[in-house]
C-alpha positions as semicolon CSV with decimal commas, in nm:
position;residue;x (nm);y (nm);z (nm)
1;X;-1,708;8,627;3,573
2;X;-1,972;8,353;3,464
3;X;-2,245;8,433;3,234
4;X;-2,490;8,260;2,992
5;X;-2,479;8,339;2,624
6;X;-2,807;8,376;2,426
7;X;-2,817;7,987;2,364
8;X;-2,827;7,927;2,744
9;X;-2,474;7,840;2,665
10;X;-2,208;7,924;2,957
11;X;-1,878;8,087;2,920
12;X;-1,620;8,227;3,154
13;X;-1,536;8,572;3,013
14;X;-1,491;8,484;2,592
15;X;-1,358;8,140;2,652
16;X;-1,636;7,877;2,534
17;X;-1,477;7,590;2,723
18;X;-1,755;7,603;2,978
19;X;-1,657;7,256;3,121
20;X;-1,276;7,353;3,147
21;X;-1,140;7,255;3,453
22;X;-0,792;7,474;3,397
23;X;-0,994;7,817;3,309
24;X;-1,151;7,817;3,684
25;X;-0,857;7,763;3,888
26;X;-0,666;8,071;3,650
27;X;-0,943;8,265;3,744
28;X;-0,967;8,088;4,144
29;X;-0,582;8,258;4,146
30;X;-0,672;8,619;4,019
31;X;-0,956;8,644;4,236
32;X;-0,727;8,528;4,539
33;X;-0,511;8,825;4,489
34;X;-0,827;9,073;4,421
35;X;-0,844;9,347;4,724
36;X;-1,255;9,282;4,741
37;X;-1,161;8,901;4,846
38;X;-1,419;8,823;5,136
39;X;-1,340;8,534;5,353
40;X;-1,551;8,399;5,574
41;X;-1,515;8,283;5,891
42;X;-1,617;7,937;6,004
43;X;-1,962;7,911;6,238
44;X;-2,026;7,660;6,480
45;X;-2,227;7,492;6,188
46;X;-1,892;7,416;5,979
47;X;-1,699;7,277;6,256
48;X;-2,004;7,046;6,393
49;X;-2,029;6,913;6,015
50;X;-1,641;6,901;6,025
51;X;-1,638;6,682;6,338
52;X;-1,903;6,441;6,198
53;X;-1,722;6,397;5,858
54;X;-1,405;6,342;6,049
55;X;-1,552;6,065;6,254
56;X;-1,742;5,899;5,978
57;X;-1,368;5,907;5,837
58;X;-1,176;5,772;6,096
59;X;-1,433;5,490;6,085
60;X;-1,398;5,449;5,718
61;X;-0,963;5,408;5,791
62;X;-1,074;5,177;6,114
63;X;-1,223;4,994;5,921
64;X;-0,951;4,954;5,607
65;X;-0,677;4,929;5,865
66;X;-0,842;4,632;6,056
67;X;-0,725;4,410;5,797
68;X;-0,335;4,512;5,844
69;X;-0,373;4,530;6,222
70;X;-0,518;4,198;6,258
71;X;-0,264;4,019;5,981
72;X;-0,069;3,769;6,198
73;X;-0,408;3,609;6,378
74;X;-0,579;3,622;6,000
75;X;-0,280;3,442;5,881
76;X;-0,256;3,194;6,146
77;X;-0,638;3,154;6,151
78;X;-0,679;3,115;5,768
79;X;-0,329;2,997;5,644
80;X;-0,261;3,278;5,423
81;X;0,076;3,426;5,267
82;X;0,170;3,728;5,268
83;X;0,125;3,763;4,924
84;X;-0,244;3,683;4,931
85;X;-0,257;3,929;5,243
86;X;-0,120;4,177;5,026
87;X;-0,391;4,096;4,702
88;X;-0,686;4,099;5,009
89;X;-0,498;4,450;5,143
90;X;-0,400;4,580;4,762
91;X;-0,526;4,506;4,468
92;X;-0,873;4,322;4,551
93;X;-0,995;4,607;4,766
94;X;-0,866;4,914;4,508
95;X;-1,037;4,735;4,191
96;X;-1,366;4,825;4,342
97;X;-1,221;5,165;4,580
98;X;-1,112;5,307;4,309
99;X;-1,371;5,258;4,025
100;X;-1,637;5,262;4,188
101;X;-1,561;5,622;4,353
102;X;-1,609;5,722;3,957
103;X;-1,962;5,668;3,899
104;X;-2,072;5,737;4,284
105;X;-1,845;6,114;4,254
106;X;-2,060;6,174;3,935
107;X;-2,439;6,091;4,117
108;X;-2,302;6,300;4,419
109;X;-2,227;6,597;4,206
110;X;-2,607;6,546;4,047
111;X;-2,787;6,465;4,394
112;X;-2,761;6,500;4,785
113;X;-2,418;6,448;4,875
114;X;-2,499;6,365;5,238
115;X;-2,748;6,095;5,119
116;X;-2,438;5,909;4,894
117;X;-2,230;5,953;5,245
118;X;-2,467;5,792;5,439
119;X;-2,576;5,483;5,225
120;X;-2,153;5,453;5,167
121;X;-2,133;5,420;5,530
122;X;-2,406;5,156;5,597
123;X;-2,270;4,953;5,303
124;X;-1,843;4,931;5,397
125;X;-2,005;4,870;5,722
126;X;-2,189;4,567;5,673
127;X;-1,944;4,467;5,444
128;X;-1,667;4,481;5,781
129;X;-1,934;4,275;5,984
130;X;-1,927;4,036;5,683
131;X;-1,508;4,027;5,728
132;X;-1,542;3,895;6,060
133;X;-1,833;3,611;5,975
134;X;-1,574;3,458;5,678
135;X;-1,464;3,130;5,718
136;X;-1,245;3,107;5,435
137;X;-0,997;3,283;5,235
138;X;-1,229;3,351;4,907
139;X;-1,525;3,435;5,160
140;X;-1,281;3,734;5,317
141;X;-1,163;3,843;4,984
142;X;-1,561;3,886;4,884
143;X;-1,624;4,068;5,211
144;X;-1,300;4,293;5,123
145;X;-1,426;4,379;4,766
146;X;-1,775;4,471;4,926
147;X;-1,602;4,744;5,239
148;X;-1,414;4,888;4,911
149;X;-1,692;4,929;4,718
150;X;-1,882;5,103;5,030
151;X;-1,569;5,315;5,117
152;X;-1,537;5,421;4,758
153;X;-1,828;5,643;4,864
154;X;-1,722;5,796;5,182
155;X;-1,439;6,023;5,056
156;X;-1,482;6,255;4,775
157;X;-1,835;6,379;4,933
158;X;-1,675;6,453;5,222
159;X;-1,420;6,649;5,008
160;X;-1,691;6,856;4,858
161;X;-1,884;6,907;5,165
162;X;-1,609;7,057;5,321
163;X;-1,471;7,281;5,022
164;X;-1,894;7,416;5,019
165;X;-1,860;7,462;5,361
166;X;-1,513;7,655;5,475
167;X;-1,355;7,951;5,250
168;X;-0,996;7,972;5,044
169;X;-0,780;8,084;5,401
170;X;-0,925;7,794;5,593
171;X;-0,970;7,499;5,346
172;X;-0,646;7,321;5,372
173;X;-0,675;7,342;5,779
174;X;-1,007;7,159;5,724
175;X;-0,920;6,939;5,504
176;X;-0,590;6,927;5,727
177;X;-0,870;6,821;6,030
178;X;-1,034;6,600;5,828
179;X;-0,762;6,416;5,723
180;X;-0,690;6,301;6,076
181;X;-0,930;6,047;5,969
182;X;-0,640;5,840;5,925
183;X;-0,415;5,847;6,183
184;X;-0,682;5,824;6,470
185;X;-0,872;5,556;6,237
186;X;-0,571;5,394;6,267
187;X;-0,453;5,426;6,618
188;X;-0,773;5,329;6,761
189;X;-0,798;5,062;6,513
190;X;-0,427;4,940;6,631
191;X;-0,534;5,003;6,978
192;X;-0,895;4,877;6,961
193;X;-0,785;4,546;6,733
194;X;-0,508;4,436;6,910
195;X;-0,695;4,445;7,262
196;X;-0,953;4,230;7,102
197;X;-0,773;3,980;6,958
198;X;-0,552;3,983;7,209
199;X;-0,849;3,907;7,443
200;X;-1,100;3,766;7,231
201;X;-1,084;3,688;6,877
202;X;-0,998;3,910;6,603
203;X;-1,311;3,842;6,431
204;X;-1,468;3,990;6,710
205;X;-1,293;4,342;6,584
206;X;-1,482;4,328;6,263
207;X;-1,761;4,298;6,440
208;X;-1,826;4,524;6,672
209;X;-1,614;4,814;6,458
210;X;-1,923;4,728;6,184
211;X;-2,195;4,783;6,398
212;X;-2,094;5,097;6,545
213;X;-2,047;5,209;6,143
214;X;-2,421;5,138;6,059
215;X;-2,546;5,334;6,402
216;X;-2,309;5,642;6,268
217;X;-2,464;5,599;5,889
218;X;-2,819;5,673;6,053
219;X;-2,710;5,942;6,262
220;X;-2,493;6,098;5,942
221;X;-2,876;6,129;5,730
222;X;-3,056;6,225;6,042
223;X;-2,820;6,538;6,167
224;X;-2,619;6,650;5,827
225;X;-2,796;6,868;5,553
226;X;-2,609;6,923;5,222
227;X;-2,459;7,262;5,191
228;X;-2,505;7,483;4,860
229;X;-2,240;7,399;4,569
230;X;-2,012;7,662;4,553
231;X;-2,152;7,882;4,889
232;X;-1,806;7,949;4,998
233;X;-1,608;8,003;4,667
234;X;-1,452;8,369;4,650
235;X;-1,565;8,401;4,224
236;X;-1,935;8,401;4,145
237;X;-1,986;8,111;3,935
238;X;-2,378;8,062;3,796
239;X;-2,264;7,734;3,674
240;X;-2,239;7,595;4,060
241;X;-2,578;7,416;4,056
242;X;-2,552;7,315;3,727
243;X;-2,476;6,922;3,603
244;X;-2,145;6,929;3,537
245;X;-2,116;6,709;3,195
246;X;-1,939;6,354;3,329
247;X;-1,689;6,284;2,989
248;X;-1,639;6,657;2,964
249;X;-1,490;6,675;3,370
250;X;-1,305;6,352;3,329
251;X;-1,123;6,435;3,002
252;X;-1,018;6,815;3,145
253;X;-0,896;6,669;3,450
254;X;-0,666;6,429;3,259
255;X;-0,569;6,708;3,031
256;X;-0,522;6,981;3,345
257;X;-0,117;6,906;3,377
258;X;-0,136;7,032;3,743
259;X;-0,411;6,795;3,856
260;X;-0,215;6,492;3,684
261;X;0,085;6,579;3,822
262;X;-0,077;6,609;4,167
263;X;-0,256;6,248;4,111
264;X;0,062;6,043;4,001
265;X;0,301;6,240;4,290
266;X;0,027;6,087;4,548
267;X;-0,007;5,786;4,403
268;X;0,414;5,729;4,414
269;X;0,344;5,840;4,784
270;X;0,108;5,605;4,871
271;X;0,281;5,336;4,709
272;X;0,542;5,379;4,978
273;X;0,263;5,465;5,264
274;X;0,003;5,168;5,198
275;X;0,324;4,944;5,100
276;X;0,432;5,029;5,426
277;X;0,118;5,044;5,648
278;X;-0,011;4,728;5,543
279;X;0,320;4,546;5,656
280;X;0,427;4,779;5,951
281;X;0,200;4,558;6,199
282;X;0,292;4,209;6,059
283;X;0,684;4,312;6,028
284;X;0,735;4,427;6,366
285;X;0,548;4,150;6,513
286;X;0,683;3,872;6,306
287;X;1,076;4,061;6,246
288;X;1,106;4,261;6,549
289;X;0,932;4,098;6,807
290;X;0,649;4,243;6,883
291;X;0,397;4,149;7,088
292;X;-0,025;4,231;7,025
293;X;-0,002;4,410;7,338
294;X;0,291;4,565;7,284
295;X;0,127;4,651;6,978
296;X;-0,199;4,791;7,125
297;X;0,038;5,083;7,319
298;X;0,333;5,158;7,140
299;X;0,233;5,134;6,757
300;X;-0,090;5,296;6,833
301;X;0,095;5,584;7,030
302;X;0,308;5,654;6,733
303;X;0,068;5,626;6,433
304;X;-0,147;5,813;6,637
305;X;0,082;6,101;6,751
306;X;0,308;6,126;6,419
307;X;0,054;6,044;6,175
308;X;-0,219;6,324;6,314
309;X;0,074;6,577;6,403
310;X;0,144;6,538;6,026
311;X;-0,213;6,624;5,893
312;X;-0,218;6,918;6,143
313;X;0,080;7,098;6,062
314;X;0,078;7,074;5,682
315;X;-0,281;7,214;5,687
316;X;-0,219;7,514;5,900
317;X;0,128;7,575;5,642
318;X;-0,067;7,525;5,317
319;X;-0,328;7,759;5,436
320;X;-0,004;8,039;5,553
321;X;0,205;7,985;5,243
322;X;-0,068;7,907;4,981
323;X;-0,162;8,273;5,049
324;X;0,153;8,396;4,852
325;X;0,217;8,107;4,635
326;X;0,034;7,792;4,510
327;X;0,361;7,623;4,474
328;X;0,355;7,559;4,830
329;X;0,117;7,266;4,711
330;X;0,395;7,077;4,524
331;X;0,716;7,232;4,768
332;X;0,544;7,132;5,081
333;X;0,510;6,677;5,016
334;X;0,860;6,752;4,788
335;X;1,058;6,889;5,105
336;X;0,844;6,657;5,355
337;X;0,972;6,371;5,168
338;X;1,306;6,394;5,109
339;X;1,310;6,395;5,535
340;X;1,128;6,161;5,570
341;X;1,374;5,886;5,372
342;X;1,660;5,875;5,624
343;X;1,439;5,785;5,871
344;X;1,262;5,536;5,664
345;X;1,613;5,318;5,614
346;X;1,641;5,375;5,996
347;X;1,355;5,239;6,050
348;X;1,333;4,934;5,834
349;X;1,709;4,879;5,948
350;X;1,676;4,886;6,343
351;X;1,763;4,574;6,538
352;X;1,510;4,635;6,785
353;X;1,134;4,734;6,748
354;X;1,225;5,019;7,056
355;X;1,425;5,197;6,801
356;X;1,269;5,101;6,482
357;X;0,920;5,288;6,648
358;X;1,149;5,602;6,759
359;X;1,264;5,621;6,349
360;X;0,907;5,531;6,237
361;X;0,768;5,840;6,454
362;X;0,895;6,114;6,188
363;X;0,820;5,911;5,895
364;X;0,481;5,915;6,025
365;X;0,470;6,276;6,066
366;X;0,631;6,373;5,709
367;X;0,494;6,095;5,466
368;X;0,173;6,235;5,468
369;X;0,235;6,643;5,403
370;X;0,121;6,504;5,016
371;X;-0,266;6,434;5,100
372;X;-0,386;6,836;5,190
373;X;-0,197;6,966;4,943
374;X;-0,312;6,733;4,665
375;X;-0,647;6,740;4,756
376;X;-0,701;7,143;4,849
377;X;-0,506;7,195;4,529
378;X;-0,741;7,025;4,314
379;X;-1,067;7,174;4,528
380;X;-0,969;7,486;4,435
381;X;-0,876;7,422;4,104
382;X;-1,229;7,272;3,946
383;X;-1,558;7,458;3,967
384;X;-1,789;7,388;4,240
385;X;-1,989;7,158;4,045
386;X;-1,716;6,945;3,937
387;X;-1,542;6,866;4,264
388;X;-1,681;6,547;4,364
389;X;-1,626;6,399;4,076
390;X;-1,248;6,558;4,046
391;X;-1,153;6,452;4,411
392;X;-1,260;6,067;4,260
393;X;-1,024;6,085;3,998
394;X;-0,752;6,229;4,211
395;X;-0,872;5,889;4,459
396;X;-0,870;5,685;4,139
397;X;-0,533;5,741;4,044
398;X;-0,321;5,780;4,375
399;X;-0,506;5,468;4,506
400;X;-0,450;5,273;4,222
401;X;-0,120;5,303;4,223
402;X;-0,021;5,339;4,607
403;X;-0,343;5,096;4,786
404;X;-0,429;4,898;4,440
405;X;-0,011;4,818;4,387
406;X;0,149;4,930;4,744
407;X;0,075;4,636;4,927
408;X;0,026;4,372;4,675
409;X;0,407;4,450;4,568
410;X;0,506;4,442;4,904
411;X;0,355;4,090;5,007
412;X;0,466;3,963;4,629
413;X;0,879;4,051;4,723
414;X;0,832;3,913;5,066
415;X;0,715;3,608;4,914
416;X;0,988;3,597;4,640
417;X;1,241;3,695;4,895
418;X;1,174;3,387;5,149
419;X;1,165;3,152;4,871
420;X;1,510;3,291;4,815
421;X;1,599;3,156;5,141
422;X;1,592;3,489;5,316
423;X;1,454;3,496;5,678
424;X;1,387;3,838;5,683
425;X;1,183;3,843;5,319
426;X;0,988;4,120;5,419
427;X;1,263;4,328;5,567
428;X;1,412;4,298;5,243
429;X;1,048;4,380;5,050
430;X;1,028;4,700;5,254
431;X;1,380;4,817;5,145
432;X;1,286;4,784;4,765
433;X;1,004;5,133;4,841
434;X;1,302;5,303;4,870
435;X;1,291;5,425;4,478
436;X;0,921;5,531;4,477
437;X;1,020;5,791;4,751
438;X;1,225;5,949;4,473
439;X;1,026;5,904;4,266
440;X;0,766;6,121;4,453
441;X;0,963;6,363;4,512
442;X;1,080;6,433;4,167
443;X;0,724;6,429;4,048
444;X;0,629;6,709;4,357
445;X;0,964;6,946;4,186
446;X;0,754;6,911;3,844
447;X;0,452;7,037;4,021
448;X;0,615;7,312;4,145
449;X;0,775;7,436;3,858
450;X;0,472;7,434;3,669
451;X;0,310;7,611;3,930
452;X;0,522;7,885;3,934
453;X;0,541;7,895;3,572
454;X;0,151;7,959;3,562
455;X;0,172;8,204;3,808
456;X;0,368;8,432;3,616
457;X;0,222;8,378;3,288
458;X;-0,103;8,557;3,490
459;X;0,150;8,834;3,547
């Protein structure tokens, strides 16, 4: 399928566009549906690397989530808004999560991936000890900017470690594995948090959540080893250890209409999921009643339980439908979504936080169907060489939109809203997300279409 020319030139079959993202994943989809398809089953290796990327991942959420968690002490403690919470939350950590994950995805795809993990950890890490020591509101919007710029680093390694390490048939449940990450990042981080500052202090959160980061980045170099590019990919590719050009990878992934559409439908997502998750904490303390304890069990229990259910069950029905049709990548967060919006309104409606958790609890479990499918979509759609750097750009342009504009919009409204007069500002802020869910969802129906469409042009 890949071979050199007599320059050293290489070319799939007659096409020259050797750096072509759109070429492998045609020829990803014919090979899927070839009889001599091998796939192989996971060893004890994969899962034990699974397990540690997963933790180094729920760290990396612990960490982000603190922030959102903590927001009512923080306030009270440094006499912020909630629009500056939502800048510190938004905007100020995505300007260096999202750009940064550019230029680290390219030197991952060129050198050891597990080394780029590992020095990513030990720098958000520090960086979350650093939240904790600030004093002021410019010194925590520093230490914010610095955890971004080491978390830019943990994910789209992990990405490519994982698609190098489990086959097409059990991809999206990895991924689906790994992207419990979030949820229990986030439930222990509720949990964990809220006991602490209940307790304590919330600074002492930061603290002790960024020392047990830098331990884990030592650990990550000492046990992990990087896995070949490409070792698990079902088409031989000779390119796999080759440098992947960086200009030639980011201009076909712009111009691959399947991976944009992917990109902006996660990024409308997001905008509703960050927008949300950012506030969630803060709104039903500060609308509903909440207490930190309260907050600790019941928050925790439900992020926790919906949240991971989610990530679950949409890997395990990307990897079963995906086996007869790739438009289960773009049906799947398109179906998950329009569910999920009742509930939303519920939610953001209840008079009482005991309800308002109850209607939270599917959102939870159907907001996130969008993150496998996105990112298994554009693993197998890139060539091995390629797929750091293409999971980056997939980061850089759903978290631009949903963590980089999510929560600063959200803080902004509630702002505007209570100037208004309004007592519930950010009741009124979270009601305005409402059109992004459509938007989403309209965006997932393009994907699918042209999904289908390309599956019968290959006949």
């Amino acid at each position: 399928i890949a071979r050199h020319d007599a320059k050293g030139r290489v070319g799939m079959n007659n096409d020259k566009r050797a750096d072509s993202i759109k070429p492998w994943g045609q020829l990803v989809i014919a090979a899927a549906a070839a009889p001599e398809r091998v796939v192989r089953k996971p060893d004890r290796k994969a899962w034990t690397m699974l397990s540690l990327l997963s933790f180094v991942y729920v760290l990396n959420f612990l960490d982000r989530q603190l922030l959102a968690i903590l927001a009512l002490p923080i306030q009270e403690s440094l006499d912020i808004t909630d629009g500056q919470l939502g800048l510190i939350g938004g905007l100020y950590f995505a300007m260096f999560y999202t750009f940064i994950a550019i230029p680290v995805g390219w030197l991952a795809d060129r050198t050891n991936r597990v080394t780029i993990l590992a020095v990513a950890c030990g720098i958000w890490s520090a960086a979350t000890v650093a939240c904790g020591l600030a004093r002021t509101y410019p010194e925590l919007v520093v230490a914010r900017m610095a955890v971004g710029f080491g978390e830019a680093g943990g994910v789209p390694p992990s990405y490519a470690l994982i698609t190098d390490t489990f086959s097409p048939g059990y991809r999206a449940t990895a991924l689906g594995i790994f992207n419990l990450g979030p949820p229990i990042g986030a439930a222990v981080g509720i949990a964990f948090g809220a006991s602490i500052a209940a307790a304590f202090d919330w600074r002492d959160a930061f603290i002790v959540v960024g020392i047990v980061g830098i331990v884990t980045a030592i650990l990550l170099k000492v046990v992990m080893r990087d896995p070949e590019r490409g070792a698990t990919d079902i088409t031989l590719d000779e390119t796999a250890s080759m440098p992947a050009p960086f200009v030639g990878t980011v201009k076909d992934f712009f111009r691959n209409p399947l991976l944009v559409r992917a990109s902006l439908g996660s990024g409308a997502t997001q905008f509703v999921t960050y927008g949300l998750g950012n506030f969630a904490v803060l709104f039903l303390m500060r609308e509903k009643g909440m207490t930190l304890e309260e907050v600790a069990l019941w928050y925790a229990l439900v992020v926790g339980l919906g949240m991971g259910s989610g990530m679950l069950v949409s890997g395990r029905l990307l990897d079963r439908f995906t086996r007869g049709t790739r438009t289960a990548f773009a049906l799947a967060p398109a179906v998950s979504l329009t569910l999920a919006l009742p509930f939303y309104l519920g939610f953001v409606w209840a008079p009482t936080w005991e309800l308002a958790l109850v209607l939270l609890t599917p959102v939870m479990f159907l907001n996130y169907f969008y993150l496998s499918a996105s990112i298994a979509l554009v693993q197998d759609e890139v060539r091995p060489n390629q797929r750091v750097l293409a999971g980056a750009l997939l980061l850089l342009v759903m978290n631009f939109i949903g963590l980089g504009l999510g929560p600063t919009y959200v803080g902004i409204a509630s702002d505007y809203f209570a100037a208004q007069g309004m007592t519930n500002s950010l009741q009124v802020a979270l009601y305005t997300l409402t059109p992004f869910f459509v938007i989403a969802i309209l965006i997932f129906l393009s994907l699918a279409k042209r999904l289908g469409n390309e599956v019968r042009s290959l006949g």
